[in-house]
Tab-separated table of C-alpha atoms and ligand atoms in Angstrom:
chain	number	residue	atom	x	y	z
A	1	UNK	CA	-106.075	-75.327	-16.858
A	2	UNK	CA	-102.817	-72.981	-16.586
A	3	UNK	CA	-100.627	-74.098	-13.939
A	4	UNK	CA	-98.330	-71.559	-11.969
A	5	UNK	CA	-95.417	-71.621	-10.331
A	6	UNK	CA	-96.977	-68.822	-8.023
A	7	UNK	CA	-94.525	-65.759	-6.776
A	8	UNK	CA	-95.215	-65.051	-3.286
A	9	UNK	CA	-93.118	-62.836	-0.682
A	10	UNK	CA	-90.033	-64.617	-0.079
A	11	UNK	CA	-88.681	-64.806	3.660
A	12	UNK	CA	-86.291	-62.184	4.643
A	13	UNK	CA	-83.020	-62.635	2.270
A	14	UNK	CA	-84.643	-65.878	0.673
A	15	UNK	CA	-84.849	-65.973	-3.371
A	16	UNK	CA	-88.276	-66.165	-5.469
A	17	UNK	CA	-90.240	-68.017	-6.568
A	18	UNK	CA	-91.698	-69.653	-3.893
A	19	UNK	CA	-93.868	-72.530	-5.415
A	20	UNK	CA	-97.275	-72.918	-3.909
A	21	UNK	CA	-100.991	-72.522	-4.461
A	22	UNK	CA	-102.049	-75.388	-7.244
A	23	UNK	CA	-104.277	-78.154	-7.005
A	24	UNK	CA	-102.948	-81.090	-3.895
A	25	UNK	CA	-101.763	-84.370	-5.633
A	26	UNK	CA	-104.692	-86.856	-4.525
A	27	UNK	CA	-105.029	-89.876	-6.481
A	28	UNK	CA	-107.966	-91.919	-6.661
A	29	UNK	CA	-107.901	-93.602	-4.026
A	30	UNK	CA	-107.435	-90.412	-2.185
A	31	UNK	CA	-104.624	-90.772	-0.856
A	32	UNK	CA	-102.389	-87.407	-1.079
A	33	UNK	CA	-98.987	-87.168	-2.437
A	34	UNK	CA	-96.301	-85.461	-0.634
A	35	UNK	CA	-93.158	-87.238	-0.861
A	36	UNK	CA	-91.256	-87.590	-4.413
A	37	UNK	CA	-88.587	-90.092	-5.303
A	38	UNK	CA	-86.174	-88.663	-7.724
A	39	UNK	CA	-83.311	-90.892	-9.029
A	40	UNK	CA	-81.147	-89.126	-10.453
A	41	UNK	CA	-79.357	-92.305	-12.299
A	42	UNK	CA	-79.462	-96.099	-13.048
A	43	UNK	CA	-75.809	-96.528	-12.910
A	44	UNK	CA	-73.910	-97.993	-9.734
A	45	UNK	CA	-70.411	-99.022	-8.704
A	46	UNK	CA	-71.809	-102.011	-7.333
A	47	UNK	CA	-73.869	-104.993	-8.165
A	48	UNK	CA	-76.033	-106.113	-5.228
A	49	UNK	CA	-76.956	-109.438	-6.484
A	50	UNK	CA	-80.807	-109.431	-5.662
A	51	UNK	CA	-80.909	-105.753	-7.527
A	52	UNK	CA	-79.170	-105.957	-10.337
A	53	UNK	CA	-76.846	-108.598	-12.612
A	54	UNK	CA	-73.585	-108.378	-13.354
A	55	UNK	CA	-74.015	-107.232	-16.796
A	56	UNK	CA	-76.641	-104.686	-16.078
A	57	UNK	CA	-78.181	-102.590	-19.318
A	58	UNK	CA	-78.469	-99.075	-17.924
A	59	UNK	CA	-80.630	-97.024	-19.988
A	60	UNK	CA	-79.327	-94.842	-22.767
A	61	UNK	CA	-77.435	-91.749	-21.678
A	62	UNK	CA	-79.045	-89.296	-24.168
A	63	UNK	CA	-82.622	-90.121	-22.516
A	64	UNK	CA	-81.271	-89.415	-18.984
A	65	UNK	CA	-82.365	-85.897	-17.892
A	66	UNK	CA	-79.911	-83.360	-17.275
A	67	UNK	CA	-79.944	-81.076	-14.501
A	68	UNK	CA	-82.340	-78.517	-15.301
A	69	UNK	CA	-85.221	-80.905	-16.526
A	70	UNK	CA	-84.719	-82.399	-13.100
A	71	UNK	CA	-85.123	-79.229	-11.129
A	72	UNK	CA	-88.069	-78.310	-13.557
A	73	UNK	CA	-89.511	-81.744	-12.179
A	74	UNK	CA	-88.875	-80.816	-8.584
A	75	UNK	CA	-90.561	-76.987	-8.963
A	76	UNK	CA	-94.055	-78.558	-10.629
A	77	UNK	CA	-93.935	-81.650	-7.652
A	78	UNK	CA	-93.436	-79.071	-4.904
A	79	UNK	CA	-95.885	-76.717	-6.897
A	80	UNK	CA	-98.129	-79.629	-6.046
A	81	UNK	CA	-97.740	-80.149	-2.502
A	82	UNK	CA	-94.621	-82.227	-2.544
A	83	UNK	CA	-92.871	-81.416	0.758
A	84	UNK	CA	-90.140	-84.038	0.693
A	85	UNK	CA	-87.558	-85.158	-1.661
A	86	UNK	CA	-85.644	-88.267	-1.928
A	87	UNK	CA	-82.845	-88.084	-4.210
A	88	UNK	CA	-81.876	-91.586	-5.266
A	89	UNK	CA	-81.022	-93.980	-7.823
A	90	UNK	CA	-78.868	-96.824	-8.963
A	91	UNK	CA	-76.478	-94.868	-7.013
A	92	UNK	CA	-76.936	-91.271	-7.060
A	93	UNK	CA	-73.309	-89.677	-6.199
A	94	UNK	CA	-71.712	-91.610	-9.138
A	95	UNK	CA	-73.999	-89.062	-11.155
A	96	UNK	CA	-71.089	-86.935	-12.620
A	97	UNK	CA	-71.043	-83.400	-10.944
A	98	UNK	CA	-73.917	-84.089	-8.810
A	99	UNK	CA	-72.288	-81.742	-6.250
A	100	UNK	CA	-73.910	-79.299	-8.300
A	101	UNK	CA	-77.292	-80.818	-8.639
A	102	UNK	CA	-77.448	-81.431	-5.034
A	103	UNK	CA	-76.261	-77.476	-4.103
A	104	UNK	CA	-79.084	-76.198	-6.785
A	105	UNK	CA	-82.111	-78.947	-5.031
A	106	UNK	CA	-80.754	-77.407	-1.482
A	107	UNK	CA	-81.522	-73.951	-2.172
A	108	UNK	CA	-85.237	-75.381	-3.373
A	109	UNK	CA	-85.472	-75.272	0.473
A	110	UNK	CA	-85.609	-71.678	0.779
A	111	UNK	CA	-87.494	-70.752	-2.074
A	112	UNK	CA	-89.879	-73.812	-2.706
A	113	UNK	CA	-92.321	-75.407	-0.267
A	114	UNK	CA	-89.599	-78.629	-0.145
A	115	UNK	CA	-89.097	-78.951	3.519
A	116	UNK	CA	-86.967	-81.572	3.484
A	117	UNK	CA	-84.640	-83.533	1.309
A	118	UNK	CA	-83.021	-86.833	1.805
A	119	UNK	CA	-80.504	-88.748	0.017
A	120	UNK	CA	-79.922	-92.956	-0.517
A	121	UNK	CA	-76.571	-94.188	-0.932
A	122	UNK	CA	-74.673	-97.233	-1.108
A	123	UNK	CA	-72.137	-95.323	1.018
A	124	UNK	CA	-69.253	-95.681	-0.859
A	125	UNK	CA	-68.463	-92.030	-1.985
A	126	UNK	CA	-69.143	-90.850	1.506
A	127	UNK	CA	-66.083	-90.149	2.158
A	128	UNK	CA	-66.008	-87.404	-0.618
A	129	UNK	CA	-69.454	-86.106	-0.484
A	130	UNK	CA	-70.403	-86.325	3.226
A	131	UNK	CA	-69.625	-82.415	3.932
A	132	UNK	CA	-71.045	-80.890	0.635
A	133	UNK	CA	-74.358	-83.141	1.505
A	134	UNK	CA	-74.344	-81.181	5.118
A	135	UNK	CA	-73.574	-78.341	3.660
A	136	UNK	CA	-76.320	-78.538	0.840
A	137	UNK	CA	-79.011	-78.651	3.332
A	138	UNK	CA	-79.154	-82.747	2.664
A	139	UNK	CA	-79.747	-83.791	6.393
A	140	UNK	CA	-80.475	-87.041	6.587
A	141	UNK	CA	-79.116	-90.126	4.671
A	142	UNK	CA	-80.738	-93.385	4.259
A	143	UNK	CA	-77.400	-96.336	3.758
A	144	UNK	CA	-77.776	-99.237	2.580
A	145	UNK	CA	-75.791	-101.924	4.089
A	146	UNK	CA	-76.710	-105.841	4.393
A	147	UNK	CA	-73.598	-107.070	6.116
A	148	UNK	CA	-70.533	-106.003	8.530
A	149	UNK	CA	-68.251	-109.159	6.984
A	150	UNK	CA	-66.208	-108.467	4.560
A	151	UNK	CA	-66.046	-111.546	2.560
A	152	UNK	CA	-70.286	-111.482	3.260
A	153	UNK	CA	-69.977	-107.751	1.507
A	154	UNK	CA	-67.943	-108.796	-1.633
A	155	UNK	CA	-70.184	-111.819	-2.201
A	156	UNK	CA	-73.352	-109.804	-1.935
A	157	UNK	CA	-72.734	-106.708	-3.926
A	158	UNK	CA	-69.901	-108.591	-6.227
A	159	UNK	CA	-67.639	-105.703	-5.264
A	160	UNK	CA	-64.644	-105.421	-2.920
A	161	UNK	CA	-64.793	-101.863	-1.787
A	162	UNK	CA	-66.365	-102.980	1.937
A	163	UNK	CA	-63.542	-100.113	3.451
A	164	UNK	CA	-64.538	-97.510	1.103
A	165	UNK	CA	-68.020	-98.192	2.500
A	166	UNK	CA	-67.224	-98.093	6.004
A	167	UNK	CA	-64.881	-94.916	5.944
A	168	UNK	CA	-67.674	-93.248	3.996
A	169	UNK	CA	-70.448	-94.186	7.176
A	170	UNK	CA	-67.647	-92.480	9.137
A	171	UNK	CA	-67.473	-89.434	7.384
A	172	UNK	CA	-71.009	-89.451	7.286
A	173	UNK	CA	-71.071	-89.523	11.174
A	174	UNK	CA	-68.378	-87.077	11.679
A	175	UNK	CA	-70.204	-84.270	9.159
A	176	UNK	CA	-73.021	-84.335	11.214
A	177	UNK	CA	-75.666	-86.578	9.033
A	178	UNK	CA	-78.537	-87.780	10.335
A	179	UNK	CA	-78.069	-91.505	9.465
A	180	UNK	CA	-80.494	-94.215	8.981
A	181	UNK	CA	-79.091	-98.101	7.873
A	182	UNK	CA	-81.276	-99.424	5.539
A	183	UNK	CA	-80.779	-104.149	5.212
A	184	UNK	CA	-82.484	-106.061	3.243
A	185	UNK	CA	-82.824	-109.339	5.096
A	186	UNK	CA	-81.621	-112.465	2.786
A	187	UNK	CA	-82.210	-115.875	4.150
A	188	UNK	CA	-79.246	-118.186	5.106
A	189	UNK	CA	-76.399	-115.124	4.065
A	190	UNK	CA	-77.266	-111.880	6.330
A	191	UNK	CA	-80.184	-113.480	8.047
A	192	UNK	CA	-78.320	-114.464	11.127
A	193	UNK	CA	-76.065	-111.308	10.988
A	194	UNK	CA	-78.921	-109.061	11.914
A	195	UNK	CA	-79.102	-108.735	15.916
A	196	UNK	CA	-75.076	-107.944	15.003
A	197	UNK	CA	-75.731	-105.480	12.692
A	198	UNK	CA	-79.283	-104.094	14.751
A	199	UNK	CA	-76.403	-103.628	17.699
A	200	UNK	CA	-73.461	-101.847	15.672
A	201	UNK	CA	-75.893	-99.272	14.575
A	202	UNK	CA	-77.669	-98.548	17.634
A	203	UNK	CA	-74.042	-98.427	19.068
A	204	UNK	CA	-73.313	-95.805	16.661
A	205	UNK	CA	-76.633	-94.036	17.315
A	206	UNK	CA	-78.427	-94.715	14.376
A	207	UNK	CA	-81.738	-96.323	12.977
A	208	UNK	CA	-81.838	-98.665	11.095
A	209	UNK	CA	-84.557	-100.335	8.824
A	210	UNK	CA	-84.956	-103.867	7.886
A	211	UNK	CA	-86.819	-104.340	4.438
A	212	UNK	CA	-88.527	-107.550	3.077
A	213	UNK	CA	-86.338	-108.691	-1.041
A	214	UNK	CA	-88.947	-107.980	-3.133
A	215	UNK	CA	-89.488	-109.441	-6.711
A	216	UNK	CA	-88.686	-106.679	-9.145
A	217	UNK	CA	-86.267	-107.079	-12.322
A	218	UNK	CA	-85.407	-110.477	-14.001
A	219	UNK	CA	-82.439	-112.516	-14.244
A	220	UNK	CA	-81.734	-112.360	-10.372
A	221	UNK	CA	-81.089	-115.202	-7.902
A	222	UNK	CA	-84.008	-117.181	-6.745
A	223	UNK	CA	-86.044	-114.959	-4.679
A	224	UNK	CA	-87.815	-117.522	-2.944
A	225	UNK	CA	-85.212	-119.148	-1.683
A	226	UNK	CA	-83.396	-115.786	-0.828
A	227	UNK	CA	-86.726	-114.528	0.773
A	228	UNK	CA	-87.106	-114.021	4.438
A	229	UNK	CA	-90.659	-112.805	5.878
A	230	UNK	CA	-89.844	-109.844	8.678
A	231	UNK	CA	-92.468	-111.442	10.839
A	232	UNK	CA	-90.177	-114.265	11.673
A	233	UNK	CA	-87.360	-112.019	11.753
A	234	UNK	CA	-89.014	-109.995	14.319
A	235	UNK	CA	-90.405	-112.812	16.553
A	236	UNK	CA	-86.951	-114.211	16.699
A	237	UNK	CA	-85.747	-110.892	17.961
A	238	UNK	CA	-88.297	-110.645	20.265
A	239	UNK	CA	-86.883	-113.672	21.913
A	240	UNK	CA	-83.481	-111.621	23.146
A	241	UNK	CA	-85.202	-108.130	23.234
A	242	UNK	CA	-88.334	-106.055	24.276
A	243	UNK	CA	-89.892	-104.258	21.060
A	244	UNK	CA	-92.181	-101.217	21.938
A	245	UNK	CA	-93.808	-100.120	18.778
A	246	UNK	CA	-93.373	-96.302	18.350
A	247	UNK	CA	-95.775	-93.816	16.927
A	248	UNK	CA	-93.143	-92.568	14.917
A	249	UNK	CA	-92.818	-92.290	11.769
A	250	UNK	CA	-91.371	-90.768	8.487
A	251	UNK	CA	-94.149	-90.648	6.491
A	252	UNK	CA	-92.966	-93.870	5.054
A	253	UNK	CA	-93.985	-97.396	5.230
A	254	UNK	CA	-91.229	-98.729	8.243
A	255	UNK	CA	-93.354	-99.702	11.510
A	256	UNK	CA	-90.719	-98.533	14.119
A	257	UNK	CA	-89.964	-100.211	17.377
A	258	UNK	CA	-87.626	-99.350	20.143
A	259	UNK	CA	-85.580	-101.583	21.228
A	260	UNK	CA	-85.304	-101.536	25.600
A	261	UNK	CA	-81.346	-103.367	25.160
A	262	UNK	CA	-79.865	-101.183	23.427
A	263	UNK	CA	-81.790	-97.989	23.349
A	264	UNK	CA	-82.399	-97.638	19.581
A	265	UNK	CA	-84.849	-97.651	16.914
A	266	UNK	CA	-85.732	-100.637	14.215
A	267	UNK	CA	-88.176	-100.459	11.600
A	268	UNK	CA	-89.616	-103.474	9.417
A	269	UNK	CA	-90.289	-102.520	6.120
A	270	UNK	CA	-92.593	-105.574	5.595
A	271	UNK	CA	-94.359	-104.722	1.715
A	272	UNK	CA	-94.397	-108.664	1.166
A	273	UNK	CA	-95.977	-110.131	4.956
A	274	UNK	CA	-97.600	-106.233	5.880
A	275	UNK	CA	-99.111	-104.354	3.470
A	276	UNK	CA	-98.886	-100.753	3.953
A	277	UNK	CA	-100.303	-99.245	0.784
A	278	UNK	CA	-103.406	-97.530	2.740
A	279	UNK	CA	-100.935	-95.153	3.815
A	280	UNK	CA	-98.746	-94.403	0.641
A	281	UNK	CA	-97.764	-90.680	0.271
A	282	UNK	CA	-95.057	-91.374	-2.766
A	283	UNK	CA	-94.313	-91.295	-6.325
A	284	UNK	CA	-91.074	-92.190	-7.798
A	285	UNK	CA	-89.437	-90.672	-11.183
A	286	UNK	CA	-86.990	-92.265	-12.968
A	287	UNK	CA	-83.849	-90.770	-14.109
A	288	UNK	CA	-85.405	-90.516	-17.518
A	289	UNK	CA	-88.399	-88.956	-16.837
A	290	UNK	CA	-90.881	-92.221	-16.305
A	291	UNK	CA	-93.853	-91.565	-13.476
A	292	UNK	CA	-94.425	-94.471	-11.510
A	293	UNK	CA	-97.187	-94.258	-9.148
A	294	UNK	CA	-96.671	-97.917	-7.580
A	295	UNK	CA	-93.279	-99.568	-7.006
A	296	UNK	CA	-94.717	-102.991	-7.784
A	297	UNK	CA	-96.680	-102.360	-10.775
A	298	UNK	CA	-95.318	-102.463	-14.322
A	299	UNK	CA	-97.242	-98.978	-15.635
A	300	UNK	CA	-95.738	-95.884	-15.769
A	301	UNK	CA	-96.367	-92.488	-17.415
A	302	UNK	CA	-92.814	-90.716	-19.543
A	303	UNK	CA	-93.413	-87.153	-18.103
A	304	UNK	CA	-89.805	-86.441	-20.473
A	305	UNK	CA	-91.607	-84.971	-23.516
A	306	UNK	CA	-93.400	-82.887	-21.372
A	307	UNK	CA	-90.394	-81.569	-19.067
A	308	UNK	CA	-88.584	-81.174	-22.412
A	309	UNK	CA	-91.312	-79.180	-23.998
A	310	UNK	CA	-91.868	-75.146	-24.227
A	311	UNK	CA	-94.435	-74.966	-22.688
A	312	UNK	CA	-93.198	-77.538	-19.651
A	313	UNK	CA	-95.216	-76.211	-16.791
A	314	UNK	CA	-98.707	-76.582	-18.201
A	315	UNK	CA	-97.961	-80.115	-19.747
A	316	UNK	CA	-95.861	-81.699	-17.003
A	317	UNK	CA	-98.912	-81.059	-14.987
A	318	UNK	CA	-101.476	-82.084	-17.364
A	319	UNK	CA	-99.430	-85.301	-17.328
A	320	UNK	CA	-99.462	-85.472	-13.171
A	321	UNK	CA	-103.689	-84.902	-13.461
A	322	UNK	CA	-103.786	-87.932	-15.316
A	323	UNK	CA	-100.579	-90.292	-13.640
A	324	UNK	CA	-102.146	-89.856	-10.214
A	325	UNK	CA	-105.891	-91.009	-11.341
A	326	UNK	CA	-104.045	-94.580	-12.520
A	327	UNK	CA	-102.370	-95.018	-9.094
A	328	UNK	CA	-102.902	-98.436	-8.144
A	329	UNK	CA	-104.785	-99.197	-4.707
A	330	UNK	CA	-101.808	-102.039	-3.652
A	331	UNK	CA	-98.578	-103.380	-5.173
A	332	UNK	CA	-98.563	-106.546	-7.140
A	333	UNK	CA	-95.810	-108.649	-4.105
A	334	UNK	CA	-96.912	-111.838	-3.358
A	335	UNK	CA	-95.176	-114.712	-1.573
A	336	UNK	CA	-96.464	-116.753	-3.226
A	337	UNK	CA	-94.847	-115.260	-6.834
A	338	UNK	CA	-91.705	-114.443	-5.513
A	339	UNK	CA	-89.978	-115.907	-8.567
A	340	UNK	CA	-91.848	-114.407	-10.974
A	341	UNK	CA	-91.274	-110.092	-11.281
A	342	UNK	CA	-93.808	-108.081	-10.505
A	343	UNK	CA	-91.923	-105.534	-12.451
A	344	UNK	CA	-89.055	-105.819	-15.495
A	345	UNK	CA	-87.342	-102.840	-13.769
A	346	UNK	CA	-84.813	-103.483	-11.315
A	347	UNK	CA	-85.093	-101.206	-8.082
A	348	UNK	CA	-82.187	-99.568	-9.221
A	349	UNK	CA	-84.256	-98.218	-12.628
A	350	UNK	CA	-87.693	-97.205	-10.390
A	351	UNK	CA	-85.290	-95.546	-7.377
A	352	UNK	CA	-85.395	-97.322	-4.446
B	401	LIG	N1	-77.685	-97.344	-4.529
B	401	LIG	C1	-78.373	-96.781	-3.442
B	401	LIG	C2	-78.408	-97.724	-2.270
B	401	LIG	O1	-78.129	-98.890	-2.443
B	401	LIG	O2	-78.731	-97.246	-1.182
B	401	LIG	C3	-79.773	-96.296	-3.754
B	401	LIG	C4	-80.618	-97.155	-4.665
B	401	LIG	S1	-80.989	-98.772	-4.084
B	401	LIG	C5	-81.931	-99.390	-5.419
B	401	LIG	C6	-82.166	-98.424	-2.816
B	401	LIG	C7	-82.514	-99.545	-1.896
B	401	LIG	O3	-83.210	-100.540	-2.616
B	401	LIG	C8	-81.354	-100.237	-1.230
B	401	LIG	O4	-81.550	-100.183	0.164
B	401	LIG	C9	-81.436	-101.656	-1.711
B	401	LIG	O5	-81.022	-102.569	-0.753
B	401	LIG	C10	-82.904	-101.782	-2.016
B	401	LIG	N2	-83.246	-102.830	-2.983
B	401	LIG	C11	-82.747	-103.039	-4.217
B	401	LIG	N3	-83.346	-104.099	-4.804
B	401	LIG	C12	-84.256	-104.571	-3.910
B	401	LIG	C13	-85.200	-105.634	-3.919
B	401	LIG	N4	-85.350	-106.426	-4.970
B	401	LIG	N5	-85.968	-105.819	-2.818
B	401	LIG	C14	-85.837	-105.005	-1.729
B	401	LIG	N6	-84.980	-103.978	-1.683
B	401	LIG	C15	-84.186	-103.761	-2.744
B	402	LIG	FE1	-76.392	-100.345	-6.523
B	402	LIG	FE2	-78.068	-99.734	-4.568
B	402	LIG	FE3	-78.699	-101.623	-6.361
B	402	LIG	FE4	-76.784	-102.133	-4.639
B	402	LIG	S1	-78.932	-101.740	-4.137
B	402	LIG	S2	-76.692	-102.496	-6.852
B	402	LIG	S3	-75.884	-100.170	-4.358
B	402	LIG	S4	-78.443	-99.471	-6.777
């Protein structure tokens, strides 16, 4: 079949083409595919220890796709129904000039059928890139951040930069970004923290989500002794506050609550103690081109040749057909395996 990235009328003063038309992404178990998960690199400035060691291998720099095969990605996924973007990575605004990445994927909003685009970031070039993300169109911001202690900070992501993090939240604030914290809850270090930090960030109006460690990559600390199940995290808050479960959602796999205290919103991103996979809308792409349907399965499909090809349309797609009928029903997490990967790849490689 010849794919198309079909030309229709453009709104007033928008520029063509406006992707649409080709077949829906539905894999086999029919679930449909709307939401992509681009990382745009593997690199980070820090080292979060449950994501990545010290002496991380990032992937060689000539198989990283430059700027155009990455927009070529994003026209075929929105070609195909794909309505929101998540730029991610490692950490995405290390990527060198990604100003200009981010400023080309904006305009994709008026001329492709991405309504939305979202960006995660460790925060700590915030304070540099908060306006150009506002400006670019890039609303919302998911930040990750597991601790407000200092010393707590520099043991957890091996890096001393816990200001540069916390001015960069502030620009983020000030330009106007929609801001959602994103903690990952580790038994006996942040575990306790977390009414503090729920608090702080419904004090500062945001949401924020609270997400189960899950086993992916080797060479990281014990997991199972790290691990801490969000049920018991949320029936221990639910001993100092009301929870009201919200129909909300973000098309995503948080079950929100409100909290009646303080007026906010938590999620519990619970893959390990609540499956959610019924409901999966997502694919990720690595930074290099590798498909992978399922976040905790090993598989993946190198879409690079294709992007890289002539004839890139046609065959990027051909390659989608056949990624989306291998889609597995449910992630590999168990409890029970927590010390044993599900997956080589870090987070950081796969795009959290
Ligand atoms: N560097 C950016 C950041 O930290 O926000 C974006 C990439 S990072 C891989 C995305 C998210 O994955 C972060 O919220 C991080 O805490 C989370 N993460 C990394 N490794 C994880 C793991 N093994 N289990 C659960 N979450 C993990
Ligand atoms: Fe970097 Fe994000 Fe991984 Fe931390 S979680 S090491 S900030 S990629």
């Amino acid at each position: 079949m010849a794919y198309n990235l079909i030309n229709t009328t453009p709104p007033q003063g928008k520029k063509t083409p406006l992707t649409t038309g080709e077949k829906p992404l539905i894999d086999s178990s029919g679930r449909t595919i709307n939401y992509l998960r681009l990382s745009v690199t593997d690199r980070c400035d820090l080292r979060c220890s449950y994501c990545m060691p010290e002496r991380m291998k990032f992937l060689p720099k000539n198989e990283v796709l430059n700027f155009e095969e990455l927009e070529r990605l994003v026209d075929v996924f929105a070609s195909r129904g794909v309505r929101k973007l998540r730029i991610t990575g490692g950490e995405p605004l290390v990527r060198k000039d990604i100003v200009k990445l981010l400023e080309k994927l904006g305009e994709k909003k008026q001329n492709s059928g991405i309504h939305e685009i979202a960006l995660t970031t460790n925060a700590t070039l915030l304070t540099k890139y908060a306006e150009d993300l506002q400006k670019f169109g890039i609303g919302r911001i998911n930040i990750s951040l597991d601790t407000l202690n200092k010393e707590m900070f520099k043991t957890l992501t091996r890096r001393d930069v816990f200001d540069d993090v916390m001015s960069g939240i502030h620009a983020a604030k000030k330009a106007g970004l929609h801001i959602k914290i994103n903690t990952v809850v580790l038994k006996d270090s942040n575990e306790k923290e977390i009414p503090e930090i729920v608090i702080w960030a419904h004090e500062n109006e945001f949401d924020i989500s609270l997400i189960e460690l899950m086993p992916m990559g080797e060479g990281m600390a014990h997991r199972s002794r790290d691990f801490s199940s969000l049920k018991d995290v949320k029936t221990r808050l639910e001993q100092q506050w009301k929870l009201t479960s919200e129909t909300f959602s973000t098309g995503g796999p948080s079950r929100y609550y409100r909290v009646k205290e303080t007026g906010g919103r938590i999620g519990f991103i619970s893959p390990l103690t609540d499956n959610f996979c019924d409901g999966c809308n997502r694919i990720r792409v690595t930074c290099t081109g590798m498909l992978h349907t399922c976040l905790g399965h090993e598989g993946g499909i190198d879409l690079k040749p294709a992007v890289r090809s002539d004839d890139w349309l046609n065959n990027t797609n051909e390659m989608l057909d056949h990624a989306l009928m291998l889609k597995p029903a449910k992630h590999n997490f168990e409890v029970s395996k927590l010390d044993t990967p599900s997956t080589q790849r870090t987070m950081s490689v796969t795009g959290g």
